[in-house]
Amino acid sequence: MSSLPVLVLNSGSSSIKFAMYEASDGQRTKIFEGAVDGIGTDNGKFWIKDDAGNKLVDQTPALPNRSVAFSMVADVLHSGQFPAPKAIGHRTVCGGPTVRDNQLITPKLIDEIESYAALAPLHTPIAVYIMRESLRLFPGIPNFAVLDTYFHRTMPEVVTRMPIPDEYAKMGVRRYGYHGISYESIIYQLQPNIPEKLIVAHLGNGASITAIRNGESLDTSMGLTPTGGIISGSRTGDIDPGVVIFILKKIAETTPDATAAADKLETVFSKKSGLLGVSGLSNDMRDLREAIKDGNDQARLAVDKFTGTIAKWIGSFYAELGGLDMLVFTGGIGENDIASRAEICSGLAALGIIVDPEKNNVRGEAVISADGSKVKVRVIPPAEDLMIVNHVVRLLNNQGE
Ligand code: AMP
């Protein structure tokens, strides 16, 4: 294969991240990465840096909307300053019950993904917008959807089935699982020594945890939407259905329209809860650690709730896997928050999980378990962009067959 420039697009509710890789036989070289951040504000950020970290673009534009934001990305890619992409991979959080495989993007596929936007309301609306714009602004270049749910396709029905009537299950209400591209990238980095019984905790602004047997997803904490599972930055995680009913009824007292009330409830559960809701302060772990130093009890409670919930999930996945060979921490908190890793593992010695405080005093890739720990504990940064490039190359090769 001659060298192939592949563009990766990863959009969030207020940002578009992108990266360009040069792919050739077995080789993947990052050429640059960048982001347009702060969409909807007057003081956005637009930057691009090369693989050595040199800033190639560094601007603070007004970013009134996503259209302005994405045209800035397209303009710079069309400027001739960088190699033009020959294929584009779009990180796609959720395609619903019908779009389960990574595949070529067509207008019909975009409509299909959009029809299940309610499953990932923070991600899908901007992602489908970018897909349409990308087809328009890069005509003739194949665009591929790479799904976060794809890795979890191996979960058995006993895990994916929700305990609800068939009527709703048939509408696509089931456990999908998310952060799949991150999990795949951990497996990819562990090759060829993939442990039989593995738990990976992806702890970032959104947080989830997955039980993996022989490299395949067995069970994961997130469910129908990324709001389920463990508590995260501003999301509840799993919650007693009685709480849903109670708060919905409270909201309905002032918002009688059922859809408007449901929208408000969604905002409460996905944007105002989690670490932010409990601390009343911030969804950001760094802020909470600072507040804890200043003696803030609510911040302490929020973080204890976070680390305690994760320890419980590790315990339940240990039981499901019938033991554990390796525990991996990844994501912004998993990679950088030394205290969270120590606190999560502090009560897990009975499972053979023992973290060495000195080895744990690290940010980024490391083995942090004590010499006598039965379970190996590692920190591995995710490589999601690289994984998307790998899928794009595979799909392009399949197209040619
Ligand atoms: P992500 O969504 O993967 O970018 O992760 C974001 C989360 O990682 C936020 O809660 C940050 O506070 C946390 N984080 C990033 N860097 C650090 C750090 N140096 N120490 C503690 N937490 C961090």
Coordinates of C-alpha atoms and ligand atoms in Angstrom, one line a residue:
M1 CA 0.0 0.0 0.0
S2 CA 1.4 3.4 -0.9
S3 CA 1.2 6.1 1.8
L4 CA -2.4 7.1 2.6
P5 CA -3.3 10.3 4.5
V6 CA -6.2 9.6 6.8
L7 CA -8.1 12.3 8.6
V8 CA -9.8 11.5 11.9
L9 CA -12.7 13.6 13.1
N10 CA -13.9 13.5 16.7
S11 CA -16.7 15.9 17.6
G12 CA -18.0 16.7 21.0
S13 CA -20.8 19.1 22.1
S14 CA -18.5 22.1 22.0
S15 CA -15.4 21.0 20.2
I16 CA -14.2 19.3 17.0
K17 CA -10.9 17.4 17.4
F18 CA -9.0 16.2 14.4
A19 CA -5.8 14.4 13.5
M20 CA -4.1 13.4 10.3
Y21 CA -2.2 10.1 10.0
E22 CA 0.0 8.8 7.2
A23 CA -0.9 5.1 6.8
S24 CA 1.3 2.7 4.9
D25 CA 1.9 -1.1 5.2
G26 CA 1.9 -1.7 9.0
Q27 CA 3.1 1.9 9.6
R28 CA 1.0 4.7 11.1
T29 CA 2.6 8.1 11.4
K30 CA 0.8 11.1 13.0
I31 CA 1.4 14.2 10.9
F32 CA -0.6 16.6 13.0
E33 CA -3.5 17.0 15.4
G34 CA -5.7 19.9 16.3
A35 CA -8.9 21.1 17.7
V36 CA -11.5 23.8 17.4
D37 CA -12.8 24.3 21.0
G38 CA -15.3 26.6 22.6
I39 CA -18.0 26.4 19.9
G40 CA -20.8 28.8 20.8
T41 CA -18.4 31.3 22.4
D42 CA -16.6 34.5 21.4
N43 CA -13.2 33.3 22.5
G44 CA -12.8 29.9 21.0
K45 CA -9.5 28.2 20.4
F46 CA -8.2 26.8 17.1
W47 CA -4.9 25.1 17.1
I48 CA -2.9 22.5 15.1
K49 CA 0.4 21.0 16.2
D50 CA 2.7 18.6 14.6
D51 CA 3.8 15.3 16.1
A52 CA 6.8 16.9 17.8
G53 CA 4.4 19.3 19.5
N54 CA 5.2 22.4 17.4
K55 CA 2.2 24.7 17.1
L56 CA 1.4 25.2 13.4
V57 CA -1.8 27.1 14.0
D58 CA -2.7 28.9 17.2
Q59 CA -5.7 31.2 17.0
T60 CA -8.5 32.5 19.3
P61 CA -11.4 33.1 16.9
A62 CA -15.0 33.8 17.7
L63 CA -16.9 30.5 17.1
P64 CA -20.5 31.4 17.1
N65 CA -21.6 28.0 15.8
R66 CA -20.4 24.6 14.5
S67 CA -20.7 25.7 10.9
V68 CA -18.0 28.4 11.4
A69 CA -15.9 25.9 13.5
F70 CA -15.9 23.1 10.9
S71 CA -15.3 25.4 7.9
M72 CA -12.1 26.6 9.7
V73 CA -11.0 23.0 9.8
A74 CA -11.9 22.4 6.1
D75 CA -10.3 25.6 5.0
V76 CA -7.0 24.8 6.5
L77 CA -7.1 21.2 5.1
H78 CA -7.8 22.6 1.6
S79 CA -5.1 25.3 1.9
G80 CA -2.4 23.1 0.5
Q81 CA -0.4 23.6 3.7
F82 CA -1.0 19.9 4.6
P83 CA -1.5 16.7 2.6
A84 CA -5.1 16.4 1.5
P85 CA -6.9 13.5 3.2
K86 CA -7.6 10.4 1.0
A87 CA -10.0 8.9 3.5
I88 CA -11.8 10.2 6.6
G89 CA -12.8 8.4 9.8
H90 CA -15.5 9.8 12.0
R91 CA -15.7 8.8 15.6
T92 CA -19.4 7.8 16.0
V93 CA -20.7 7.3 19.5
C94 CA -23.8 5.4 18.7
G95 CA -25.6 4.2 15.6
G96 CA -28.6 2.6 17.5
P97 CA -29.9 -0.9 17.0
T98 CA -29.5 -0.9 13.2
V99 CA -26.1 0.6 12.6
R100 CA -23.8 -1.8 14.5
D101 CA -20.8 -2.2 12.1
N102 CA -18.1 0.4 11.2
Q103 CA -18.9 1.3 7.6
L104 CA -18.8 3.7 4.6
I105 CA -20.9 6.9 5.3
T106 CA -23.7 7.6 2.9
P107 CA -26.6 10.1 3.2
K108 CA -28.9 7.2 4.1
L109 CA -26.5 6.0 6.9
I110 CA -26.4 9.5 8.4
D111 CA -30.2 9.7 8.5
E112 CA -30.2 6.3 10.2
I113 CA -27.7 7.4 12.8
E114 CA -29.6 10.7 13.4
S115 CA -32.8 8.8 14.0
Y116 CA -31.2 7.4 17.2
A117 CA -29.8 10.7 18.4
A118 CA -31.7 10.4 21.7
L119 CA -29.3 7.6 22.7
A120 CA -26.2 10.0 22.6
P121 CA -27.7 13.4 22.7
L122 CA -24.5 15.2 23.6
H123 CA -22.6 13.6 20.7
T124 CA -24.8 12.5 17.8
P125 CA -26.3 15.9 16.7
I126 CA -22.9 17.5 16.0
A127 CA -21.4 14.2 14.7
V128 CA -24.1 13.9 12.0
Y129 CA -23.7 17.5 11.1
I130 CA -20.0 17.0 10.6
M131 CA -20.6 13.9 8.5
R132 CA -22.9 15.8 6.1
E133 CA -20.5 18.7 5.9
S134 CA -17.6 16.4 5.4
L135 CA -19.3 14.6 2.4
R136 CA -20.1 18.1 1.0
L137 CA -16.7 19.7 1.5
F138 CA -14.5 16.7 0.7
P139 CA -16.4 15.3 -2.4
G140 CA -15.2 11.9 -3.7
I141 CA -13.3 11.1 -0.6
P142 CA -14.6 8.0 1.3
N143 CA -15.8 8.8 4.8
F144 CA -16.3 6.0 7.4
A145 CA -18.2 5.8 10.6
V146 CA -16.2 4.1 13.4
L147 CA -18.5 3.3 16.3
D148 CA -17.9 3.3 20.0
T149 CA -20.5 0.6 20.3
Y150 CA -18.7 -1.8 17.9
F151 CA -16.3 -3.3 20.5
H152 CA -19.2 -4.3 22.7
R153 CA -20.9 -6.4 19.9
T154 CA -19.6 -9.5 21.6
M155 CA -21.5 -9.0 24.9
P156 CA -24.0 -11.8 25.5
E157 CA -27.7 -11.3 25.5
V158 CA -27.9 -11.8 29.3
V159 CA -25.8 -8.6 29.6
T160 CA -27.4 -6.6 26.8
R161 CA -31.0 -7.3 27.6
M162 CA -32.6 -4.8 29.9
P163 CA -35.1 -6.2 32.4
I164 CA -38.1 -4.4 30.8
P165 CA -41.1 -5.6 28.7
D166 CA -40.4 -6.9 25.2
E167 CA -42.3 -4.0 23.7
Y168 CA -39.5 -1.6 24.7
A169 CA -36.7 -4.0 24.0
K170 CA -37.9 -4.3 20.4
M171 CA -37.6 -0.5 20.1
G172 CA -33.8 -0.9 20.6
V173 CA -33.7 -0.3 24.4
R174 CA -30.7 -2.5 25.5
R175 CA -27.2 -2.2 26.8
Y176 CA -25.0 -0.9 24.0
G177 CA -21.9 0.1 25.9
Y178 CA -19.6 3.0 24.9
H179 CA -15.9 4.1 24.9
G180 CA -15.4 1.1 22.7
I181 CA -12.7 2.7 20.5
S182 CA -10.7 3.4 23.7
Y183 CA -11.1 -0.2 24.9
E184 CA -10.1 -1.6 21.5
S185 CA -7.0 0.6 21.5
I186 CA -6.0 -0.8 24.9
I187 CA -6.3 -4.3 23.6
Y188 CA -4.3 -3.2 20.5
Q189 CA -1.5 -1.9 22.7
L190 CA -1.4 -5.0 24.8
Q191 CA -1.0 -7.3 21.8
P192 CA 0.4 -10.0 21.6
N193 CA 0.1 -10.6 25.4
I194 CA -3.7 -10.0 25.9
P195 CA -4.6 -11.3 29.4
E196 CA -7.5 -13.8 29.6
K197 CA -9.3 -11.8 32.3
L198 CA -9.0 -8.1 32.0
I199 CA -10.8 -5.1 33.4
V200 CA -10.3 -1.7 31.8
A201 CA -11.5 1.5 33.6
H202 CA -11.8 4.4 31.2
L203 CA -12.0 7.3 33.6
G204 CA -12.4 10.7 31.9
N205 CA -15.1 13.3 31.9
G206 CA -17.3 10.5 30.9
A207 CA -16.3 7.3 32.7
S208 CA -17.0 3.6 32.1
I209 CA -15.5 0.3 33.0
T210 CA -15.4 -2.9 30.9
A211 CA -14.9 -6.6 31.6
I212 CA -12.9 -8.2 28.8
R213 CA -12.3 -11.9 28.2
N214 CA -9.7 -13.0 25.7
G215 CA -9.8 -9.5 24.1
E216 CA -13.6 -9.4 23.7
S217 CA -16.0 -7.3 25.6
L218 CA -18.0 -9.4 28.1
D219 CA -19.8 -6.7 30.1
T220 CA -19.6 -2.9 30.4
S221 CA -21.0 -0.3 32.8
M222 CA -22.6 2.1 30.3
G223 CA -26.0 1.0 29.1
L224 CA -28.5 2.4 26.6
T225 CA -26.8 5.8 26.8
P226 CA -23.5 7.1 28.1
T227 CA -25.3 8.4 31.2
G228 CA -25.6 4.9 32.6
G229 CA -23.0 2.9 34.6
I230 CA -20.6 4.6 37.0
I231 CA -20.9 8.2 38.1
S232 CA -18.9 10.6 35.9
G233 CA -18.2 14.4 35.5
S234 CA -21.8 15.5 35.2
R235 CA -23.7 12.3 34.7
T236 CA -25.5 10.2 37.3
G237 CA -24.5 6.7 36.2
D238 CA -26.9 4.0 37.2
I239 CA -29.7 5.2 39.4
D240 CA -32.8 3.8 41.1
P241 CA -35.7 4.1 38.7
G242 CA -37.7 5.5 41.6
V243 CA -35.4 8.6 41.5
V244 CA -36.3 9.1 37.9
I245 CA -40.0 9.0 38.6
F246 CA -39.7 11.2 41.7
I247 CA -37.7 14.0 39.9
L248 CA -39.9 13.7 36.7
K249 CA -43.0 14.3 38.8
K250 CA -41.4 17.3 40.5
I251 CA -40.4 18.8 37.1
A252 CA -43.9 18.1 35.7
E253 CA -45.4 20.3 38.4
T254 CA -44.0 23.3 36.5
T255 CA -43.5 21.8 33.1
P256 CA -46.7 19.9 32.1
D257 CA -45.6 19.1 28.6
A258 CA -44.2 15.6 28.8
T259 CA -41.4 16.0 26.2
A260 CA -40.3 19.3 27.7
A261 CA -40.3 17.7 31.2
A262 CA -38.2 14.7 29.9
D263 CA -35.7 17.1 28.3
K264 CA -35.3 18.9 31.6
L265 CA -34.8 15.6 33.3
E266 CA -32.2 14.6 30.8
T267 CA -30.3 17.9 31.5
V268 CA -30.4 17.1 35.3
F269 CA -29.1 13.6 34.8
S270 CA -26.5 14.2 32.1
K271 CA -25.3 17.7 32.7
K272 CA -25.9 18.6 36.4
S273 CA -25.3 15.4 38.3
G274 CA -22.2 13.2 38.9
L275 CA -19.2 14.8 40.4
L276 CA -20.6 18.2 39.6
G277 CA -24.0 17.5 41.2
V278 CA -22.6 16.0 44.4
S279 CA -19.8 18.5 44.9
G280 CA -21.9 21.5 43.8
L281 CA -18.6 22.8 42.5
S282 CA -17.1 21.3 39.4
N283 CA -17.2 18.3 37.1
D284 CA -13.4 18.4 36.8
M285 CA -11.3 16.1 39.0
R286 CA -8.4 18.7 39.2
D287 CA -10.8 21.3 40.8
L288 CA -12.1 18.7 43.2
R289 CA -8.7 17.6 44.3
E290 CA -7.8 21.3 45.0
A291 CA -11.0 21.8 46.9
I292 CA -10.4 18.6 49.0
K293 CA -7.0 20.1 50.0
D294 CA -8.9 23.2 51.2
G295 CA -11.2 21.0 53.4
N296 CA -14.3 21.0 51.1
D297 CA -16.5 18.1 52.4
Q298 CA -18.8 18.0 49.4
A299 CA -15.9 17.7 47.1
R300 CA -14.6 14.8 49.3
L301 CA -18.0 13.1 49.2
A302 CA -18.2 13.4 45.4
V303 CA -14.8 11.9 44.9
D304 CA -15.5 9.1 47.4
K305 CA -18.7 8.3 45.6
F306 CA -16.8 8.2 42.3
T307 CA -13.9 6.0 43.5
G308 CA -16.2 3.8 45.7
T309 CA -18.6 3.1 42.8
I310 CA -15.7 2.1 40.5
A311 CA -14.3 -0.3 43.2
K312 CA -17.8 -1.9 43.4
W313 CA -17.9 -2.4 39.6
I314 CA -14.4 -3.9 39.7
G315 CA -15.6 -6.3 42.3
S316 CA -18.7 -7.3 40.3
F317 CA -16.7 -7.8 37.1
Y318 CA -14.1 -9.9 39.0
A319 CA -17.0 -12.2 39.9
E320 CA -18.3 -12.2 36.4
L321 CA -14.9 -13.0 34.9
G322 CA -14.2 -15.6 37.6
G323 CA -10.9 -13.9 38.6
L324 CA -8.7 -11.2 37.2
D325 CA -5.2 -11.1 35.5
M326 CA -4.9 -7.4 34.8
L327 CA -6.6 -4.1 35.6
V328 CA -5.9 -1.1 33.3
F329 CA -6.6 2.6 34.0
T330 CA -7.0 4.9 31.1
G331 CA -8.7 8.3 30.3
G332 CA -7.8 11.7 31.8
I333 CA -8.4 10.7 35.4
G334 CA -7.1 7.1 34.9
E335 CA -3.9 8.4 33.4
N336 CA -3.3 11.4 35.6
D337 CA -5.1 11.3 39.0
I338 CA -2.7 9.3 41.2
A339 CA -5.0 9.7 44.2
S340 CA -8.1 8.2 42.4
R341 CA -6.1 5.1 41.3
A342 CA -4.8 4.6 44.9
E343 CA -8.3 5.2 46.4
I344 CA -10.1 2.8 44.0
C345 CA -7.6 0.1 44.7
S346 CA -7.2 0.6 48.4
G347 CA -10.0 -1.8 49.4
L348 CA -9.3 -4.4 46.7
A349 CA -6.4 -6.3 48.3
A350 CA -8.7 -9.3 48.9
L351 CA -9.0 -9.6 45.1
G352 CA -5.2 -9.7 44.8
I353 CA -5.1 -6.0 43.6
I354 CA -2.2 -4.2 45.3
V355 CA -0.9 -0.9 44.1
D356 CA 2.7 0.2 44.9
P357 CA 2.5 3.8 46.1
E358 CA 5.9 4.7 44.6
K359 CA 5.2 3.1 41.2
N360 CA 1.7 4.7 41.2
N361 CA 3.3 8.2 41.6
V362 CA 3.3 8.6 37.9
R363 CA 1.3 10.2 35.0
G364 CA 1.0 8.2 31.8
E365 CA 2.1 4.7 30.8
A366 CA 3.3 2.5 33.7
V367 CA 2.9 -0.7 35.6
I368 CA 1.8 0.4 39.1
S369 CA 1.1 -2.9 40.9
A370 CA 3.3 -4.0 43.8
D371 CA 5.7 -6.9 43.1
G372 CA 3.5 -9.3 45.1
S373 CA 0.2 -8.2 43.5
K374 CA -1.6 -11.2 42.0
V375 CA -3.3 -8.8 39.5
K376 CA -1.1 -6.7 37.3
V377 CA -2.2 -3.0 37.4
R378 CA -1.3 -0.8 34.5
V379 CA -1.8 2.7 33.3
I380 CA -2.2 2.9 29.5
P381 CA -3.2 6.1 27.6
P382 CA -5.9 5.3 25.0
A383 CA -5.0 5.6 21.3
E384 CA -8.4 6.2 19.8
D385 CA -7.3 8.1 16.7
L386 CA -4.9 5.4 15.8
M387 CA -7.7 2.8 16.2
I388 CA -10.0 4.8 13.9
V389 CA -7.2 4.9 11.3
N390 CA -6.8 1.1 11.5
H391 CA -10.5 0.7 11.0
V392 CA -10.5 3.1 8.0
V393 CA -7.6 1.2 6.4
R394 CA -9.3 -2.1 6.9
L395 CA -12.6 -0.9 5.5
L396 CA -10.8 0.6 2.5
N397 CA -9.0 -2.6 1.8
N398 CA -12.3 -4.6 2.1
Q399 CA -13.9 -2.1 -0.4
G400 CA -11.3 -3.0 -3.0
E401 CA -12.0 -6.8 -2.7
Ligands
AMP1 P1 -10.9 13.2 29.5 O1 -12.3 13.3 29.4 O2 -10.3 11.8 29.3 O3 -10.1 14.3 28.8 O4 -10.6 13.4 31.1 C1 -10.9 14.6 31.8 C2 -10.8 14.4 33.3 O5 -9.4 14.1 33.5 C3 -11.1 15.7 34.1 O6 -11.9 15.3 35.2 C4 -9.8 16.2 34.5 O7 -9.8 16.8 35.7 C5 -9.0 14.9 34.6 N1 -7.5 15.2 34.6 C6 -6.8 15.6 33.6 N2 -5.5 15.8 34.0 C7 -5.5 15.6 35.3 C8 -4.5 15.7 36.3 N3 -3.2 16.1 36.0 N4 -4.8 15.3 37.5 C9 -6.0 14.9 37.9 N5 -7.0 14.8 37.0 C10 -6.8 15.2 35.7

